Tab-separated table of C-alpha atoms in Angstrom:
chain	number	residue	atom	x	y	z
A	185	UNK	CA	95.208	116.853	128.340
A	186	UNK	CA	95.897	114.503	125.438
A	187	UNK	CA	97.621	115.876	122.379
A	188	UNK	CA	95.818	115.765	119.028
A	189	UNK	CA	96.415	112.935	116.566
A	190	UNK	CA	98.064	113.637	113.219
A	191	UNK	CA	97.195	111.334	110.363
A	192	UNK	CA	99.283	110.013	107.501
A	193	UNK	CA	98.784	111.396	103.999
A	194	UNK	CA	98.529	109.948	100.529
A	195	UNK	CA	99.448	111.770	97.321
A	196	UNK	CA	96.730	110.490	94.985
A	197	UNK	CA	98.119	112.515	92.080
A	198	UNK	CA	101.084	114.793	91.447
A	199	UNK	CA	104.144	112.886	92.702
A	200	UNK	CA	107.210	114.388	90.999
A	201	UNK	CA	104.964	116.433	88.684
A	202	UNK	CA	104.381	118.990	91.449
A	203	UNK	CA	108.089	119.804	91.337
A	204	UNK	CA	107.453	120.936	87.746
A	205	UNK	CA	104.204	122.806	88.472
A	206	UNK	CA	101.638	120.086	87.814
A	207	UNK	CA	98.507	119.917	89.940
A	208	UNK	CA	98.489	117.666	92.974
A	209	UNK	CA	95.767	116.030	95.029
A	210	UNK	CA	96.713	114.958	98.543
A	211	UNK	CA	94.401	113.375	101.117
A	212	UNK	CA	94.724	112.457	104.817
A	213	UNK	CA	94.763	108.746	105.648
A	214	UNK	CA	93.517	108.005	109.164
A	215	UNK	CA	94.643	104.353	109.272
A	216	UNK	CA	98.087	105.595	110.341
A	217	UNK	CA	98.614	108.305	112.946
A	218	UNK	CA	101.028	109.852	115.412
A	219	UNK	CA	100.909	112.047	118.518
A	220	UNK	CA	103.373	113.634	120.949
A	221	UNK	CA	103.410	111.966	124.396
A	222	UNK	CA	105.422	111.882	127.614
A	223	UNK	CA	106.834	108.737	129.190
A	224	UNK	CA	109.678	107.471	131.377
A	225	UNK	CA	111.344	106.314	128.113
A	226	UNK	CA	111.639	102.758	129.351
A	227	UNK	CA	111.097	101.263	125.890
A	228	UNK	CA	113.686	101.282	123.104
A	229	UNK	CA	111.189	102.927	120.697
A	230	UNK	CA	110.387	105.799	123.086
A	231	UNK	CA	114.047	106.428	123.944
A	232	UNK	CA	115.064	106.443	120.270
A	233	UNK	CA	112.259	108.870	119.412
A	234	UNK	CA	113.217	111.163	122.306
A	235	UNK	CA	116.865	111.263	121.163
A	236	UNK	CA	115.723	111.961	117.638
A	237	UNK	CA	113.657	114.905	118.936
A	238	UNK	CA	116.736	116.230	120.790
A	239	UNK	CA	118.702	116.415	117.541
A	240	UNK	CA	115.729	117.833	115.674
A	241	UNK	CA	115.222	120.577	118.283
A	242	UNK	CA	118.796	121.797	117.625
A	243	UNK	CA	117.983	122.008	113.922
A	244	UNK	CA	114.739	123.926	114.622
A	245	UNK	CA	116.547	126.299	117.011
A	246	UNK	CA	118.844	127.345	114.144
A	247	UNK	CA	115.942	127.986	111.725
A	248	UNK	CA	115.011	131.612	111.175
A	249	UNK	CA	111.219	131.321	110.878
A	250	UNK	CA	109.120	134.469	110.293
A	251	UNK	CA	107.540	136.057	113.394
A	252	UNK	CA	104.022	134.754	112.631
A	253	UNK	CA	105.265	131.163	112.671
A	254	UNK	CA	107.905	131.164	115.442
A	255	UNK	CA	108.227	128.124	117.694
A	256	UNK	CA	108.763	128.056	121.453
A	257	UNK	CA	112.000	126.069	121.216
A	258	UNK	CA	112.822	126.458	124.907
A	259	UNK	CA	109.544	124.799	125.955
A	260	UNK	CA	110.117	122.091	123.309
A	261	UNK	CA	113.622	121.350	124.686
A	262	UNK	CA	112.321	121.293	128.287
A	263	UNK	CA	109.604	118.819	127.287
A	264	UNK	CA	112.192	116.604	125.576
A	265	UNK	CA	114.165	116.554	128.841
A	266	UNK	CA	110.911	115.535	130.600
A	267	UNK	CA	110.449	112.482	128.348
A	268	UNK	CA	108.663	113.736	125.223
A	269	UNK	CA	108.498	111.300	122.284
A	270	UNK	CA	106.463	110.861	119.098
A	271	UNK	CA	104.165	107.847	119.379
A	272	UNK	CA	103.400	106.847	115.790
A	273	UNK	CA	102.382	103.790	113.792
A	274	UNK	CA	103.072	105.576	110.466
A	275	UNK	CA	105.597	103.398	108.598
A	276	UNK	CA	108.772	105.205	107.580
A	277	UNK	CA	109.864	105.039	103.945
A	278	UNK	CA	106.378	104.121	102.720
A	279	UNK	CA	105.368	107.409	101.090
A	280	UNK	CA	102.600	108.145	103.592
A	281	UNK	CA	104.153	111.087	105.434
A	282	UNK	CA	105.811	109.878	108.645
A	283	UNK	CA	107.996	112.999	108.955
A	284	UNK	CA	105.071	115.212	107.869
A	285	UNK	CA	102.959	114.098	110.830
A	286	UNK	CA	105.831	114.765	113.251
A	287	UNK	CA	106.430	118.278	111.859
A	288	UNK	CA	102.684	119.053	112.049
A	289	UNK	CA	102.470	117.784	115.651
A	290	UNK	CA	105.464	119.903	116.762
A	291	UNK	CA	104.126	123.014	115.047
A	292	UNK	CA	100.666	122.558	116.560
A	293	UNK	CA	102.059	122.170	120.083
A	294	UNK	CA	104.900	124.706	120.041
A	295	UNK	CA	103.840	127.493	117.639
A	296	UNK	CA	103.762	130.743	119.622
A	297	UNK	CA	100.841	132.144	117.582
A	298	UNK	CA	98.045	129.591	117.438
A	299	UNK	CA	96.360	128.946	114.076
A	300	UNK	CA	92.936	127.434	113.509
A	301	UNK	CA	93.125	125.102	110.471
A	302	UNK	CA	89.420	125.756	109.832
A	303	UNK	CA	89.913	129.542	109.625
A	304	UNK	CA	93.266	129.749	107.868
A	305	UNK	CA	93.297	132.054	104.799
A	306	UNK	CA	94.513	130.898	101.378
A	307	UNK	CA	97.461	133.290	101.699
A	308	UNK	CA	98.455	131.934	105.125
A	309	UNK	CA	98.065	128.406	103.790
A	310	UNK	CA	100.800	129.203	101.277
A	311	UNK	CA	103.060	130.758	103.949
A	312	UNK	CA	102.489	127.813	106.278
A	313	UNK	CA	103.437	125.382	103.493
A	314	UNK	CA	106.773	127.238	103.104
A	315	UNK	CA	107.400	127.159	106.868
A	316	UNK	CA	106.677	123.418	106.926
A	317	UNK	CA	109.060	123.002	103.976
A	318	UNK	CA	111.865	124.561	106.036
A	319	UNK	CA	110.998	122.429	109.067
A	320	UNK	CA	110.820	119.186	107.068
A	321	UNK	CA	114.034	119.827	105.106
A	322	UNK	CA	115.829	118.225	108.097
A	323	UNK	CA	114.485	114.837	106.944
A	324	UNK	CA	114.694	114.971	103.130
A	325	UNK	CA	117.225	117.685	102.313
A	326	UNK	CA	114.551	119.566	100.349
A	327	UNK	CA	110.830	119.605	101.087
A	328	UNK	CA	107.805	121.274	99.517
A	329	UNK	CA	106.106	121.367	102.938
A	330	UNK	CA	103.082	119.625	101.456
A	331	UNK	CA	103.155	116.504	103.682
A	332	UNK	CA	103.134	118.400	106.998
A	333	UNK	CA	100.491	120.788	105.645
A	334	UNK	CA	98.114	117.912	104.834
A	335	UNK	CA	98.791	116.307	108.224
A	336	UNK	CA	98.226	119.637	109.981
A	337	UNK	CA	95.043	120.605	108.104
A	338	UNK	CA	93.646	117.039	108.093
A	339	UNK	CA	91.726	117.944	104.926
A	340	UNK	CA	92.144	117.070	101.239
A	341	UNK	CA	94.237	119.718	99.489
A	342	UNK	CA	94.312	120.547	95.795
A	343	UNK	CA	97.627	121.993	94.661
A	344	UNK	CA	96.683	124.159	91.693
A	345	UNK	CA	100.291	125.103	90.844
A	346	UNK	CA	103.504	126.076	92.609
A	347	UNK	CA	101.923	129.235	94.001
A	348	UNK	CA	98.335	128.248	94.767
A	349	UNK	CA	96.681	125.588	96.842
A	350	UNK	CA	93.310	125.268	98.514
A	351	UNK	CA	91.074	122.921	100.445
A	352	UNK	CA	88.920	120.700	98.254
A	353	UNK	CA	86.034	118.247	98.686
A	354	UNK	CA	86.597	114.650	97.654
A	355	UNK	CA	83.445	112.942	96.275
A	356	UNK	CA	81.778	110.854	98.985
A	357	UNK	CA	83.005	107.263	98.936
A	358	UNK	CA	80.317	104.592	98.551
A	359	UNK	CA	80.202	100.814	98.642
A	360	UNK	CA	80.570	100.190	94.912
A	361	UNK	CA	82.672	97.615	93.043
A	362	UNK	CA	85.478	100.079	92.354
A	363	UNK	CA	88.304	100.965	94.730
A	364	UNK	CA	91.510	102.885	95.296
A	365	UNK	CA	93.907	100.708	97.281
A	366	UNK	CA	97.477	100.438	98.526
A	367	UNK	CA	99.836	97.571	97.720
A	368	UNK	CA	102.760	96.907	100.041
A	369	UNK	CA	105.917	96.452	97.952
A	370	UNK	CA	107.572	94.727	100.910
A	371	UNK	CA	110.555	97.091	101.047
A	372	UNK	CA	111.036	100.604	102.383
A	373	UNK	CA	111.921	103.421	100.037
A	374	UNK	CA	114.154	106.420	100.629
A	375	UNK	CA	112.912	109.748	99.323
A	376	UNK	CA	116.323	111.427	98.907
A	377	UNK	CA	117.875	108.994	96.372
A	378	UNK	CA	114.633	108.803	94.343
A	379	UNK	CA	114.435	112.589	94.045
A	380	UNK	CA	118.100	112.563	93.002
A	381	UNK	CA	117.257	110.138	90.158
A	382	UNK	CA	114.378	112.379	89.095
A	383	UNK	CA	116.599	115.475	88.916
A	384	UNK	CA	119.194	113.516	86.927
A	385	UNK	CA	116.462	112.570	84.443
A	386	UNK	CA	115.341	116.207	84.281
A	387	UNK	CA	118.740	117.098	82.776
A	388	UNK	CA	117.646	115.275	79.606
A	389	UNK	CA	115.627	117.428	77.246
A	390	UNK	CA	113.542	114.474	76.005
A	391	UNK	CA	112.455	113.569	79.529
A	392	UNK	CA	111.610	117.182	80.414
A	393	UNK	CA	109.519	117.453	77.253
A	394	UNK	CA	107.520	114.254	77.837
A	395	UNK	CA	107.007	115.109	81.520
A	396	UNK	CA	105.541	118.508	80.636
A	397	UNK	CA	103.577	117.461	77.559
A	398	UNK	CA	102.313	114.039	78.640
A	399	UNK	CA	102.682	113.240	82.343
A	400	UNK	CA	101.369	116.607	83.558
A	401	UNK	CA	98.481	116.561	81.066
A	402	UNK	CA	97.349	113.047	82.141
A	403	UNK	CA	97.908	113.861	85.821
A	404	UNK	CA	95.814	117.058	85.750
A	405	UNK	CA	93.074	115.366	83.695
A	406	UNK	CA	92.875	112.562	86.302
A	407	UNK	CA	92.445	115.089	89.120
A	408	UNK	CA	89.768	117.031	87.256
A	409	UNK	CA	87.680	113.976	86.361
A	410	UNK	CA	88.132	112.362	89.820
A	411	UNK	CA	86.858	115.483	91.611
A	412	UNK	CA	83.858	115.544	89.257
A	413	UNK	CA	83.401	111.782	89.801
A	414	UNK	CA	83.488	111.370	86.030
A	415	UNK	CA	84.891	107.842	85.996
A	416	UNK	CA	85.188	107.065	82.265
A	417	UNK	CA	87.620	109.881	81.385
A	418	UNK	CA	89.247	109.275	84.780
A	419	UNK	CA	90.223	105.685	83.941
A	420	UNK	CA	91.132	106.615	80.368
A	421	UNK	CA	93.691	109.169	81.575
A	422	UNK	CA	94.763	106.953	84.461
A	423	UNK	CA	95.814	104.217	82.031
A	424	UNK	CA	97.925	106.742	80.097
A	425	UNK	CA	99.450	107.990	83.368
A	426	UNK	CA	100.238	104.448	84.552
A	427	UNK	CA	101.764	103.545	81.184
A	428	UNK	CA	103.862	106.721	81.169
A	429	UNK	CA	105.215	105.919	84.644
A	430	UNK	CA	105.971	102.333	83.575
A	431	UNK	CA	108.070	103.705	80.707
A	432	UNK	CA	109.745	106.654	82.433
A	433	UNK	CA	109.787	105.984	86.210
A	434	UNK	CA	111.308	102.495	86.054
A	435	UNK	CA	114.015	103.161	88.686
A	436	UNK	CA	111.267	104.278	91.108
A	437	UNK	CA	109.147	101.136	90.644
A	438	UNK	CA	110.168	98.385	93.117
A	439	UNK	CA	111.197	95.162	91.369
A	440	UNK	CA	108.530	93.180	93.227
A	441	UNK	CA	105.867	95.356	91.579
A	442	UNK	CA	107.181	95.433	88.022
A	443	UNK	CA	105.281	92.423	86.626
A	444	UNK	CA	101.962	93.233	88.273
A	445	UNK	CA	102.206	96.837	87.020
A	446	UNK	CA	102.431	95.516	83.431
A	447	UNK	CA	99.718	92.924	84.117
A	448	UNK	CA	97.330	95.716	85.086
A	449	UNK	CA	98.052	97.675	81.923
A	450	UNK	CA	97.675	94.579	79.705
A	451	UNK	CA	94.444	93.344	81.301
A	452	UNK	CA	92.841	96.746	82.116
A	453	UNK	CA	91.694	95.103	85.369
A	454	UNK	CA	93.521	97.734	87.464
A	455	UNK	CA	96.150	100.454	87.037
A	456	UNK	CA	99.085	101.219	89.322
A	457	UNK	CA	100.972	104.398	90.101
A	458	UNK	CA	103.614	105.568	92.551
A	459	UNK	CA	102.560	106.591	96.036
A	460	UNK	CA	105.009	109.374	96.876
A	461	UNK	CA	108.570	109.065	95.621
A	462	UNK	CA	108.574	105.289	95.045
A	463	UNK	CA	111.600	103.021	95.390
A	464	UNK	CA	109.659	100.953	97.906
A	465	UNK	CA	106.836	101.433	100.379
A	466	UNK	CA	103.322	101.573	99.016
A	467	UNK	CA	102.105	101.601	95.431
A	468	UNK	CA	98.641	102.986	94.614
A	469	UNK	CA	96.117	100.865	92.740
A	470	UNK	CA	92.875	101.905	91.035
A	471	UNK	CA	90.221	99.524	89.748
A	472	UNK	CA	86.594	99.439	88.601
A	473	UNK	CA	86.249	95.931	90.027
A	474	UNK	CA	88.161	95.367	93.269
A	475	UNK	CA	87.144	91.697	93.657
A	476	UNK	CA	88.717	90.902	90.272
A	477	UNK	CA	91.854	92.970	90.942
A	478	UNK	CA	92.266	91.410	94.393
A	479	UNK	CA	92.259	87.930	92.878
A	480	UNK	CA	94.871	88.945	90.291
A	481	UNK	CA	97.044	90.490	93.012
A	482	UNK	CA	96.947	87.451	95.259
A	483	UNK	CA	100.023	87.225	97.483
A	484	UNK	CA	100.375	90.986	97.883
A	485	UNK	CA	99.287	92.813	101.014
A	486	UNK	CA	96.568	95.329	100.121
A	487	UNK	CA	94.580	98.028	101.926
A	488	UNK	CA	91.484	99.661	100.429
A	489	UNK	CA	91.460	103.430	101.048
A	490	UNK	CA	88.405	104.518	99.022
A	491	UNK	CA	85.379	102.791	97.437
A	492	UNK	CA	83.233	103.943	94.538
């Protein structure tokens, strides 16, 4: 029997803000995916992944997960000995959830009590997010559990605040002129150091104030208008959000992206924002006219993820 595929995820809105109780909107992205497989480990990639799983299984064995979410670690370790590896094309350090997909795949295969993502209650969704946070902390030091949850549920999730989250419907995409797209910055980013920079900034009262009074307000307004497909207020708030990030998230914006970020703000042809923690990887772009934006962003690798 083949194991299920787990897709990458994209944080459309809420990066960093979710740490301070803003809303978040996270969607699965099926272009990238991963699945657990067995092999004779003859390739370098498979062998490396298998060794990685060995170390990770020791970490999971030491975790004290609640009874409802316990893992069959013994079966996991036996499978690793038999050549288990994680076959994934999800790029690492790109803000699209490579570790999240792995955590989701392991939980799905080795959880002692099986859960049906379709039937899961709002309360259990919250508990599962916490469990995933513990499991993913191996990779980032501290994790909200959101990435693995999105990968596991394979549904868009609206984070209402620190305590509440729920499934949500994204407006149907259609073949219009507008688009949400990814730009490849050309370098990988590391989540840990970026989060460290954010927490350093949070020690400054001025930054805390502007994050709460401006960033979170623009962020939540973007989510509300996007879900209603109300595009005029959406782009109005998006410009404010992009400008705020340009002013306050400079260390998180890769150098290769700096000029085109400003170009978008000056021309109103498109607006950019971080995709995940930044520092490298992908940057998110939003435009009412993709053909025009594409021309202006010539030389950058782009992937359209949603049309409107």
